[in-house]
Amino acid sequence: MDSKKLITATDTQYSGSLLQALNDQRLQGLYCDVTVIVEDRKFRAHKNILSACSTYFHQLFIVAGPVVELNFIRAEIFAEILNYIYSAKIVRVKCDMLEELIKSGKLLGVPFIAELGIPLSQVKSMSGTVKDGPNEGQSNSDAKLWESTKNAAKAMGESGIPVIRQAYSVSFNKESDSETNLIEDESDDDDDDDVIFCSETVQAKPVTPEKKEPVQTPIPTPNDQDAVSKQATPPTPPQQPNQNTKSQTQPQPPLKNMGSAPSNTNSTVAPQNPPANGSAVPPVTQPASVTTVLPVPPSQNTPSTVTTAPPDANQNLPKLQPIGIIQPKTELILDGNSISTSPVSSAVSLEQPTITHKNVSFDGVQKKQVVTFSPGSSSKPGEFKIKIADVVSGTSKDSSEPRRIMDGKKIITLDTASEIEGLSTGCKVYANIGEDTYDIVIPIKEDPEEGLAKLEDDDEFQNRKRMKLKHDDHYELIVDGRVYYICIVCKRSYVCLTSLRRHFNVHSWEKKYPCRYCERVFPLAEYRTKHEIHHTGERRYQCLTCGSSFINYQVMASHIRSVHSMDPAGDSKLYRLNPCKTLQIRQYAYITESSNAVPVINDGGIVYDIDPDKSEPASAENHSSDGPKPVNWDDIFIQQSNQTMFKPTTAEGSNEFEFVIPESY
DNA sequence: CCACTTCCTGCCACCCTTA
DNA sequence: TAAGGGTGGCAGGAAGTGG
């Protein structure tokens, strides 16, 4: 044996076994470092894998934290895409899902899925495969399609195009297959599969989008209120100062989606369309004194949860009003001493959508639009408006100069609220120091990542991290001495921090509140409770005028208004809220009306009395005083399987309740 | 258009933890 | 034991949805 010979060995099984191992780890939840929330479903995965397979995730994870939320894709579709990412296969996809799958693949920048449409169209039109070229008798268009496909593949190094190698039988009518069967199951790669797409992707090279039809702008689902309807609210205060509160101590309504709109809400963290070359542009660190082109706003304080928007939200413009527009690149011009300690958001707030297009240059670079709080221009006392003030130009005045440093904080003054948007969490924004100027108090701290890294092996690490996350959900904006808490994800403002905390679970889904009677899960306990009452049919709200009972306040109020022509919100008490008999909920708000113990039935059907002197049932054994607690995702419904949810009770003190036990129970 | 449902958020009472 | 934070119910307006 010649010792100088070089030996080269290739493990041809490596990639497959590696992928299999990664998929196994995913299924077991091992080393998963990201949770993707789609609709009500959670998907654990590995950032590296998603990033490698999806240009969208590649860019997203530059700024995103451990939890991301996709609101432009259905969970069922995403499950398929995720299965593909971890198995290189798409198995048994229903025909009616295919278009949506392809569309979603485009949005996520998953080349194989995005390109499924081209080969599939050929499969539908010819009996052979596309592997060897167009069949005889094929139409010219098909031949051209083949040529273009082939050329595209050649242009990509013969790699990017997914090739349908086998299509055993194409059947589009097998609706009997449960959706669970659609989830990966390699053992099902048999002849009885409805549709099988097998790829021969040589390399995982991204597809060049220009060669294909333009990526369709995703339109968020109608029920995605966070992304569309609510966040689309123009960043102006309500027209009536006390619209949402009766409290006279709060003359100013909270800021509504200050300086933000759905797309720019998401734009603060969401990546843009995959670049033309399919590769993500890394974050750019630029000297602060020069024009900075930021492909994605790098965030030093990455939010723990990210709600992501479709890559291109421009098509929302007709529906949205002042809207933030995400462009592939955002040109942010700062001068002087920049707020380099703060990430810069690409969020853009516009008063008129048309401005957007005017400010998009040919190369996709967009000048940053800004909003300005104008307390003095308010038309009503106590109101202030947010309006477009100007576009920060390269010659803007030097307003971001650090003014003073004290108590470990640096105070700077900005002249645009857009820069406020870019501030990291923990900054306190004093909005009206002067005309169009803002004082920002930035806590001076060491590199958080570095600091955290030093604590990797420390027990304190988890605690600190938790604390960091807890305080990474909002900004504080102080206007006229009044503090508003701004959600970092959707930019909604809150007067009460507790309201923001409660709201933030909508983004993070840190806690989940499953209905005990169906499979729905809610981000707020109250939503769950109200929903469960619909299951029980209990009518707690009673009209004092006619004695009719109603299931909730809204129905009751509607009744009083329409039937009795009175205002239930008036001074006189027109209704009574009776204790809840069917759910184990807190029993305190209404106890004061009755001096007698109120019989209550708990979840297990045990009847007990509420001691009017105590807030919890006096005779209930093993009764949890704090009601149903949030449960983990995996714990859902298990405990309910053998329980009788409702039992008829004879303990009712009166017949005023007409709640109906659902038939299913 | 209307009825109904769901969402939202300020407010508040209660519970739990901590000093 | 008091203080403070967290939790969740309630009120009532707003928005969404379906007939």
XYZ file of C-alpha atoms (C1' of nucleotides) in Angstrom:
703
model
C 0.000 0.000 0.000
C 1.425 3.289 -1.010
C 1.297 5.403 2.093
C 1.282 8.572 0.014
C -2.010 7.837 -1.635
C -4.843 10.007 -0.563
C -8.051 8.391 0.263
C -11.367 10.043 -0.277
C -14.503 8.522 1.073
C -18.016 9.798 0.762
C -20.788 8.693 2.983
C -23.661 8.684 0.584
C -26.072 7.949 3.361
C -24.938 10.798 5.489
C -27.310 13.503 4.397
C -30.294 11.261 4.640
C -29.423 9.882 8.007
C -28.564 13.322 9.254
C -31.908 14.633 8.163
C -33.609 11.695 9.756
C -31.788 12.320 12.987
C -32.707 15.966 12.944
C -36.299 15.110 12.311
C -36.284 12.647 15.157
C -34.888 15.302 17.407
C -37.550 17.694 16.319
C -40.289 15.202 16.983
C -38.851 14.569 20.393
C -38.388 18.234 21.030
C -34.687 17.814 21.475
C -32.586 20.919 21.083
C -35.432 22.803 19.528
C -34.664 26.461 19.877
C -37.627 28.067 18.247
C -41.350 27.774 18.514
C -43.357 28.743 15.518
C -46.919 29.561 16.331
C -49.356 29.248 13.499
C -52.959 29.800 14.313
C -53.477 27.818 17.478
C -50.717 25.339 16.885
C -47.186 25.335 18.082
C -44.348 23.897 16.085
C -41.045 23.259 17.724
C -38.087 23.333 15.424
C -34.466 24.248 15.040
C -33.535 27.648 13.817
C -30.614 26.352 11.886
C -32.734 23.975 9.925
C -35.453 26.449 9.170
C -32.931 29.073 8.306
C -31.119 26.775 5.938
C -34.255 25.776 4.097
C -36.182 29.008 4.094
C -34.924 32.397 3.108
C -37.776 33.838 5.084
C -36.694 32.212 8.287
C -33.118 32.979 7.447
C -33.870 36.645 7.650
C -36.416 36.370 10.382
C -34.047 34.740 12.821
C -31.662 37.602 12.516
C -33.988 39.526 14.737
C -36.491 37.079 16.071
C -36.463 35.498 19.446
C -37.336 31.975 20.470
C -40.986 32.370 19.577
C -42.261 33.511 16.249
C -45.797 33.742 15.092
C -46.822 33.401 11.492
C -50.114 34.968 10.679
C -50.117 34.596 6.946
C -50.154 30.873 6.723
C -52.436 28.150 7.939
C -51.229 25.668 10.481
C -52.077 22.756 8.291
C -49.990 24.155 5.493
C -47.114 25.010 7.715
C -47.125 21.502 9.107
C -46.621 20.203 5.613
C -43.831 22.620 4.939
C -42.148 21.766 8.181
C -42.420 18.104 7.408
C -40.812 18.738 4.091
C -38.007 20.704 5.634
C -37.220 17.843 7.935
C -37.827 15.002 5.560
C -37.320 16.376 2.058
C -40.646 14.906 1.205
C -44.134 16.083 0.732
C -46.409 13.220 1.337
C -50.059 12.824 0.582
C -50.976 16.381 0.108
C -54.542 17.016 -0.766
C -55.121 18.571 -4.109
C -56.998 21.485 -2.680
C -54.088 22.240 -0.450
C -51.524 22.289 -3.166
C -52.004 25.794 -4.394
C -51.933 27.140 -0.923
C -48.910 25.053 -0.180
C -47.090 26.429 -3.157
C -48.061 29.931 -2.274
C -46.877 29.456 1.244
C -43.676 27.948 -0.008
C -43.071 31.070 -1.986
C -43.768 33.250 0.974
C -41.439 31.316 3.169
C -38.796 31.090 0.513
C -38.734 27.332 0.342
C -37.674 26.738 -3.234
C -38.821 23.204 -3.672
C -42.327 23.873 -2.507
C -42.496 27.175 -4.295
C -41.657 25.418 -7.519
C -44.073 22.586 -7.158
C -46.509 24.289 -9.404
C -44.472 24.069 -12.532
C -43.843 20.375 -12.579
C -47.288 19.635 -11.312
C -48.846 21.451 -14.156
C -46.993 19.161 -16.436
C -47.989 16.135 -14.513
C -51.563 17.067 -14.946
C -51.210 17.518 -18.631
C -49.153 14.550 -19.584
C -48.775 10.997 -18.628
C -45.034 10.820 -18.402
C -42.650 12.488 -16.109
C -40.901 15.685 -16.715
C -37.570 14.270 -16.144
C -36.665 13.571 -19.714
C -38.188 16.449 -21.462
C -41.508 17.201 -23.021
C -43.456 14.345 -24.389
C -44.491 14.073 -27.890
C -47.793 15.577 -28.577
C -47.345 18.074 -25.926
C -48.520 21.512 -26.652
C -46.136 24.224 -27.546
C -46.823 25.890 -24.318
C -45.863 22.796 -22.480
C -42.726 22.524 -24.467
C -41.896 26.106 -23.756
C -42.591 25.487 -20.148
C -40.270 22.589 -20.196
C -37.609 24.638 -21.860
C -37.988 27.426 -19.428
C -37.921 25.016 -16.564
C -34.864 23.347 -17.899
C -33.171 26.634 -18.472
C -34.061 27.771 -15.045
C -32.623 24.637 -13.614
C -29.519 25.124 -15.626
C -29.252 28.659 -14.435
C -29.388 27.398 -10.917
C -26.762 24.869 -11.405
C -29.200 22.121 -12.211
C -30.285 22.049 -8.696
C -32.992 24.252 -7.508
C -35.909 22.891 -9.423
C -37.854 20.193 -7.769
C -38.412 17.321 -10.087
C -41.324 15.024 -9.889
C -39.704 11.741 -10.313
C -42.655 9.559 -9.763
C -46.316 10.148 -9.701
C -47.845 6.805 -9.170
C -51.387 7.853 -9.195
C -52.875 11.213 -8.977
C -56.092 11.230 -7.128
C -57.700 14.287 -5.783
C -60.761 12.883 -4.152
C -59.637 10.911 -1.196
C -61.080 13.086 1.430
C -61.312 10.228 3.816
C -57.722 10.591 4.696
C -57.459 12.298 7.941
C -55.261 15.247 8.201
C -53.101 13.443 10.607
C -52.293 11.010 7.937
C -50.986 13.792 5.896
C -48.279 14.337 8.365
C -45.101 12.694 7.567
C -45.135 9.001 7.618
C -42.438 7.444 5.646
C -43.984 4.085 5.872
C -46.800 5.414 3.835
C -44.671 6.078 0.848
C -46.390 3.295 -0.882
C -48.281 2.803 -3.989
C -51.507 3.679 -2.353
C -50.453 7.185 -1.743
C -52.613 9.733 -3.325
C -49.862 11.951 -4.504
C -46.198 11.487 -4.043
C -43.665 14.076 -4.881
C -40.137 12.920 -4.648
C -37.323 15.268 -5.329
C -33.917 14.809 -6.678
C -32.625 18.045 -5.466
C -28.921 17.866 -5.798
C -28.159 20.919 -3.792
C -30.158 23.026 -1.511
C -29.525 26.051 -3.570
C -32.190 28.692 -3.371
C -34.294 29.349 -6.356
C -33.988 32.665 -7.996
C -37.363 34.295 -7.678
C -36.959 36.420 -10.779
C -37.165 33.399 -12.933
C -40.600 32.610 -11.721
C -43.804 34.417 -11.405
C -43.661 37.219 -8.929
C -44.198 36.194 -5.420
C -47.734 36.962 -4.587
C -48.283 39.342 -1.832
C -49.795 37.424 0.984
C -53.008 38.666 2.355
C -53.449 37.958 6.000
C -56.410 35.921 6.889
C -59.500 37.879 7.706
C -59.623 36.572 11.204
C -56.181 37.724 11.922
C -57.190 40.808 13.670
C -53.873 41.466 15.144
C -52.322 41.607 11.795
C -54.951 43.413 9.880
C -57.989 44.916 11.316
C -56.935 46.175 14.646
C -53.444 47.061 13.832
C -54.622 48.772 10.767
C -56.208 51.368 12.884
C -54.771 54.705 12.002
C -52.421 55.935 14.653
C -54.768 58.555 15.830
C -56.533 58.823 19.120
C -60.141 57.896 19.350
C -62.435 60.606 18.302
C -64.063 60.705 21.657
C -61.691 61.284 24.477
C -63.507 59.069 26.901
C -64.599 56.541 24.445
C -63.209 53.592 26.162
C -63.330 54.526 29.738
C -65.595 56.243 32.094
C -62.854 57.279 34.338
C -62.509 60.983 34.543
C -59.059 60.559 35.825
C -57.964 59.419 32.430
C -58.871 62.263 30.189
C -56.492 61.104 27.547
C -57.227 57.922 25.748
C -54.345 55.619 25.257
C -52.459 55.820 22.072
C -53.928 53.555 19.523
C -51.294 51.715 17.671
C -48.983 54.539 17.911
C -46.971 55.079 14.861
C -47.683 51.686 13.628
C -49.924 49.630 11.517
C -50.228 45.976 10.810
C -47.450 45.664 8.427
C -45.100 47.926 10.137
C -46.146 46.393 13.318
C -44.729 43.273 12.041
C -42.123 44.950 10.071
C -40.136 45.700 13.092
C -39.088 42.154 13.118
C -40.327 40.465 10.059
C -37.976 39.858 7.243
C -38.712 41.119 3.852
C -39.148 39.302 0.675
C -36.401 36.918 0.080
C -33.692 38.635 -1.840
C -33.479 38.028 -5.471
C -30.668 35.638 -5.095
C -32.492 33.798 -2.463
C -29.917 34.466 0.135
C -30.492 36.531 3.145
C -28.567 39.683 3.550
C -26.725 39.749 6.791
C -27.241 42.641 9.102
C -25.034 45.539 8.320
C -23.199 47.483 10.888
C -22.590 50.959 9.703
C -21.072 54.027 11.154
C -23.860 55.976 12.616
C -23.036 59.220 10.976
C -23.550 58.050 7.480
C -26.516 56.935 5.543
C -27.294 53.491 6.693
C -28.953 50.867 4.629
C -30.490 48.269 6.787
C -31.879 45.214 5.147
C -33.427 44.173 8.369
C -33.541 46.113 11.536
C -31.087 44.434 13.808
C -32.306 44.404 17.300
C -30.168 44.282 20.279
C -33.064 43.534 22.434
C -34.801 40.974 20.442
C -38.359 40.545 21.468
C -39.063 37.245 22.967
C -41.882 36.755 20.595
C -42.263 37.852 17.091
C -45.402 38.049 15.134
C -44.426 37.925 11.577
C -46.142 39.469 8.707
C -46.170 38.389 5.159
C -43.004 39.344 3.418
C -44.725 41.964 1.401
C -47.641 43.746 2.886
C -48.083 46.324 0.220
C -51.277 44.837 -0.984
C -52.832 45.632 2.285
C -52.695 49.242 1.424
C -56.182 49.651 0.097
C -57.539 48.163 3.249
C -55.229 49.760 5.686
C -55.020 53.401 6.159
C -51.897 54.916 7.507
C -49.798 51.923 7.109
C -46.314 50.853 7.606
C -44.690 49.593 4.523
C -41.971 47.092 4.571
C -39.463 47.347 1.902
C -36.588 45.075 1.303
C -34.252 47.751 2.426
C -34.918 50.707 4.559
C -32.710 53.680 4.379
C -32.363 55.269 7.722
C -30.550 58.497 7.828
C -29.157 59.629 11.078
C -26.667 62.232 11.753
C -24.440 63.233 14.527
C -24.267 60.877 17.392
C -26.672 58.244 16.514
C -28.644 56.230 18.914
C -26.346 53.416 18.272
C -27.411 51.706 21.405
C -30.794 51.153 19.936
C -31.895 48.997 17.170
C -33.551 50.734 14.322
C -36.877 49.651 13.179
C -37.829 49.543 9.612
C -41.330 50.280 10.614
C -42.814 53.064 8.650
C -45.853 55.041 9.434
C -47.594 56.841 6.690
C -50.471 59.147 6.600
C -51.243 58.362 3.040
C -50.381 55.104 1.522
C -49.488 56.616 -1.779
C -46.503 58.221 -0.237
C -45.053 54.848 0.114
C -44.513 54.253 -3.499
C -43.102 57.650 -4.073
C -40.465 56.977 -1.564
C -39.373 53.709 -2.951
C -36.498 54.213 -5.186
C -35.698 52.019 -8.076
C -33.320 49.940 -6.119
C -35.817 49.218 -3.461
C -34.263 51.566 -0.996
C -36.847 53.510 0.823
C -36.467 56.598 2.822
C -37.751 56.206 6.262
C -41.030 57.877 6.973
C -41.615 59.208 10.380
C -44.486 60.187 12.531
C -44.561 62.996 14.923
C -46.556 63.451 18.027
C -48.053 66.852 18.075
C -49.592 67.459 21.430
C -50.061 71.055 20.714
C -51.953 70.533 17.536
C -54.633 68.474 19.039
C -58.049 69.532 18.121
C -59.430 68.554 21.452
C -58.098 69.178 24.870
C -56.182 66.289 26.151
C -55.711 64.781 22.773
C -52.681 64.622 20.692
C -52.298 63.460 17.196
C -49.782 61.482 15.396
C -49.065 62.745 12.003
C -46.544 62.567 9.317
C -44.104 65.295 9.918
C -41.303 64.862 7.531
C -38.846 62.531 6.060
C -35.619 62.586 7.869
C -33.098 63.813 5.447
C -29.413 63.580 5.418
C -29.244 67.170 6.448
C -31.473 66.836 9.384
C -30.418 68.706 12.390
C -28.236 67.157 14.904
C -30.839 66.229 17.376
C -29.808 62.872 18.533
C -26.800 64.039 20.367
C -26.478 62.561 23.789
C -27.282 65.275 26.218
C -26.283 63.934 29.505
C -25.398 60.834 31.286
C -26.477 60.219 34.773
C -27.442 57.385 36.968
C -26.330 54.893 34.439
C -28.676 56.285 31.885
C -28.073 58.213 28.770
C -30.599 60.794 27.779
C -30.836 61.773 24.191
C -33.236 63.879 22.301
C -34.828 62.804 19.128
C -36.947 64.782 16.820
C -38.903 62.009 15.280
C -41.132 59.410 16.691
C -39.893 56.986 14.138
C -36.684 56.866 16.002
C -38.661 56.205 19.076
C -39.965 53.150 17.385
C -36.482 51.928 16.938
C -35.587 52.134 20.543
C -34.965 49.005 22.394
C -37.236 48.015 25.161
C -36.563 49.432 28.521
C -36.220 52.896 27.118
C -38.434 55.505 28.551
C -39.624 57.992 26.031
C -40.584 61.413 27.163
C -42.479 62.544 24.193
C -43.055 66.208 24.525
C -40.015 67.804 25.945
C -40.194 70.370 23.263
C -41.774 70.885 19.947
C -41.268 67.692 18.054
C -38.551 66.634 20.385
C -38.369 63.672 22.647
C -36.180 62.807 25.507
C -35.284 59.210 25.686
C -33.723 57.617 28.678
C -31.654 54.697 27.586
C -30.348 52.391 30.247
C -26.636 51.985 29.712
C -25.853 48.362 30.007
C -23.311 45.928 28.884
C -23.809 43.800 25.892
C -26.766 41.743 26.953
C -25.704 38.787 24.927
C -22.281 38.863 26.399
C -23.672 39.221 29.823
C -25.953 36.334 29.315
C -23.202 34.236 27.922
C -21.211 34.724 31.066
C -24.083 33.329 32.994
C -24.544 30.309 30.846
C -23.550 27.905 33.539
C -25.002 29.841 36.324
C -28.244 29.003 37.978
C -29.090 32.621 37.790
C -29.000 32.472 34.073
C -32.459 31.154 33.609
C -33.884 33.524 36.109
C -32.209 36.482 34.575
C -33.240 35.445 31.178
C -36.762 35.138 32.346
C -36.655 38.528 33.865
C -35.201 39.917 30.724
C -37.990 38.462 28.700
C -40.541 39.710 31.098
C -39.405 43.229 30.597
C -38.842 42.919 26.934
C -42.401 43.313 25.947
C -42.957 47.008 25.970
C -41.727 50.523 25.701
C -42.801 53.221 28.023
C -43.966 56.435 26.487
C -44.539 59.353 28.778
C -46.780 62.103 27.513
C -47.657 64.978 29.769
C -46.502 62.961 32.673
C -48.787 60.124 31.786
C -47.221 56.791 31.104
C -48.276 54.672 28.203
C -47.039 51.168 27.786
C -46.411 50.259 24.198
C -46.435 46.648 23.154
C -43.176 45.943 21.429
C -44.785 43.593 18.961
C -47.898 45.360 17.771
C -47.279 48.849 19.161
C -50.581 48.979 20.915
C -50.573 51.332 23.820
C -51.907 50.677 27.270
C -52.536 52.815 30.232
C -52.190 49.880 32.543
C -49.141 47.733 32.462
C -51.229 44.814 33.573
C -53.321 45.220 30.484
C -50.237 45.051 28.360
C -48.972 42.015 30.172
C -52.266 40.339 29.637
C -52.326 41.381 26.035
C -48.815 40.188 25.360
C -49.814 36.610 25.804
C -51.642 36.988 22.539
C -48.218 37.181 20.940
C -46.217 34.876 23.092
C -48.783 32.238 23.958
C -46.716 31.677 27.019
C -49.889 30.566 28.664
C -52.684 28.774 27.002
C -56.201 28.441 28.193
C -57.914 25.473 26.645
C -61.633 25.075 26.680
C -62.585 22.086 28.743
C -65.392 21.197 26.436
C -63.868 21.500 23.021
C -60.463 21.834 21.455
C -60.250 25.555 21.306
C -57.443 27.290 23.059
C -57.421 30.902 24.134
C -54.658 33.302 25.006
C -56.689 34.885 27.767
C -58.438 33.196 30.600
C -61.402 35.415 30.207
C -61.877 34.444 26.605
C -61.860 30.856 27.637
C -64.330 31.441 30.411
C -66.759 33.271 28.215
C -66.419 30.610 25.619
C -67.054 27.849 28.114
C -70.184 29.551 29.288
C -71.462 29.151 25.781
C -70.942 25.435 26.189
C -72.876 25.337 29.410
C -75.578 27.623 28.185
C -75.838 29.252 31.544
C -77.537 32.620 31.592
C -76.157 34.760 34.323
C -77.318 38.165 33.246
C -80.884 38.852 34.270
C -82.962 41.789 33.210
C -84.551 43.303 36.283
C -87.348 44.759 34.234
C -88.760 41.589 32.750
C -86.772 38.862 34.443
C -85.346 37.451 31.268
C -81.913 35.913 31.532
C -79.115 36.177 29.051
C -75.879 34.475 28.399
C -73.642 37.505 28.436
C -73.580 41.226 28.908
C -73.838 42.030 25.264
C -77.022 40.086 24.738
C -78.488 41.471 27.907
C -77.591 45.011 26.990
C -79.017 44.550 23.548
C -82.220 43.287 25.071
C -82.551 46.222 27.429
C -81.911 48.700 24.692
C -84.223 47.179 22.136
C -87.051 45.917 24.322
C -87.063 48.360 27.178
C -85.517 51.298 25.364
C -83.183 51.924 28.235
C -79.469 52.232 28.532
C -77.963 49.380 30.507
C -74.875 51.467 31.024
C -76.824 54.188 32.710
C -76.833 55.013 36.335
C -79.782 52.862 37.264
C -79.162 49.186 37.674
C -81.195 47.466 35.046
C -79.785 44.001 35.302
C -78.357 41.547 37.756
C -75.378 39.321 37.344
C -75.970 36.018 39.026
C -73.268 33.706 40.260
C -71.853 31.248 37.834
C -73.113 27.787 38.569
C -71.544 25.789 35.834
C -67.960 26.893 35.861
C -65.374 27.036 38.505
C -64.529 30.648 38.234
C -63.768 33.280 40.711
C -66.755 34.059 42.822
C -66.332 37.451 44.235
C -67.582 40.207 42.082
C -71.217 39.480 42.595
C -71.333 37.970 46.051
C -72.085 41.252 47.664
C -75.557 41.324 46.260
C -76.731 38.420 48.289
C -76.301 37.879 51.931
C -77.137 34.238 51.571
C -74.831 31.511 50.612
C -75.191 30.732 46.964
C -75.212 27.147 45.877
C -72.642 26.445 43.239
C -71.780 23.380 41.309
C -68.178 22.814 40.557
C -66.527 20.977 37.735
C -66.983 17.621 39.256
C -70.612 18.211 39.882
C -70.077 18.704 43.571
C -72.470 21.196 44.989
C -71.152 23.551 47.567
C -72.042 26.851 49.027
C -70.230 30.070 48.728
C -69.517 31.577 52.035
C -70.387 35.201 51.633
C -67.657 36.148 54.018
C -65.047 34.398 52.025
C -64.125 34.597 48.472
C -63.934 30.911 47.953
C -66.408 28.131 48.479
C -66.563 27.132 52.057
C -67.388 23.512 51.694
C -65.710 22.467 48.552
C -63.126 19.826 49.135
C -59.856 20.078 47.363
C -61.088 23.105 45.696
C -58.480 25.169 44.045
C -59.032 28.667 45.181
C -57.627 30.272 42.106
C -59.794 28.473 39.655
C -58.645 26.691 36.566
C -55.007 27.242 36.039
C -53.250 27.519 32.761
C -52.036 24.209 31.609
C -49.317 23.134 29.340
C -50.048 22.295 25.812
C -49.426 18.652 26.441
C -51.731 18.553 29.388
C -54.735 19.658 27.518
C -57.836 17.599 27.826
C -56.197 14.585 29.331
C -57.730 15.069 32.692
C -61.148 15.564 31.299
C -61.520 12.289 29.605
C -63.276 10.481 32.398
C -65.002 13.358 33.973
C -68.600 14.169 33.819
C -68.536 17.787 33.048
C -72.006 18.563 34.209
C -74.424 16.916 36.434
C -77.953 17.988 36.994
C -78.221 19.715 40.261
C -81.162 20.249 42.452
C -79.329 22.718 44.531
C -80.437 25.730 42.623
C -81.824 28.275 44.902
C -84.196 29.488 42.291
C -85.366 28.697 38.844
C -83.975 31.819 37.330
C -81.268 29.897 35.594
C -82.268 28.186 32.450
C -78.927 26.924 31.426
C -78.957 23.899 29.249
C -76.575 21.051 29.546
C -75.140 20.526 26.123
C -76.237 17.385 24.436
C -72.726 16.207 24.093
C -72.482 16.086 27.809
C -79.589 45.856 8.449
C -79.757 43.361 12.498
C -78.574 40.020 15.858
C -75.066 37.734 17.701
C -70.251 36.729 18.758
C -65.695 37.895 19.667
C -62.179 41.021 20.783
C -60.311 44.621 23.449
C -58.849 47.292 27.495
C -59.500 50.023 31.885
C -60.657 48.848 36.263
C -60.786 46.252 40.315
C -60.887 42.349 43.680
C -58.517 38.566 45.062
C -54.477 35.464 45.521
C -49.706 34.525 46.062
C -45.048 35.639 47.006
C -41.654 38.089 49.375
C -39.469 40.987 52.579
C -48.180 40.983 58.260
C -48.009 44.396 54.793
C -46.621 45.437 50.169
C -46.385 44.449 45.557
C -47.130 41.807 41.552
C -49.957 38.518 39.051
C -54.374 36.832 37.724
C -58.754 36.942 36.025
C -63.633 38.706 36.083
C -66.551 42.611 34.718
C -68.115 46.597 31.977
C -68.957 48.333 27.862
C -67.428 49.798 23.392
C -65.830 48.218 18.885
C -65.310 45.105 15.284
C -66.416 40.925 12.920
C -69.747 37.568 11.110
C -73.720 35.451 9.297
C -78.497 35.448 8.035
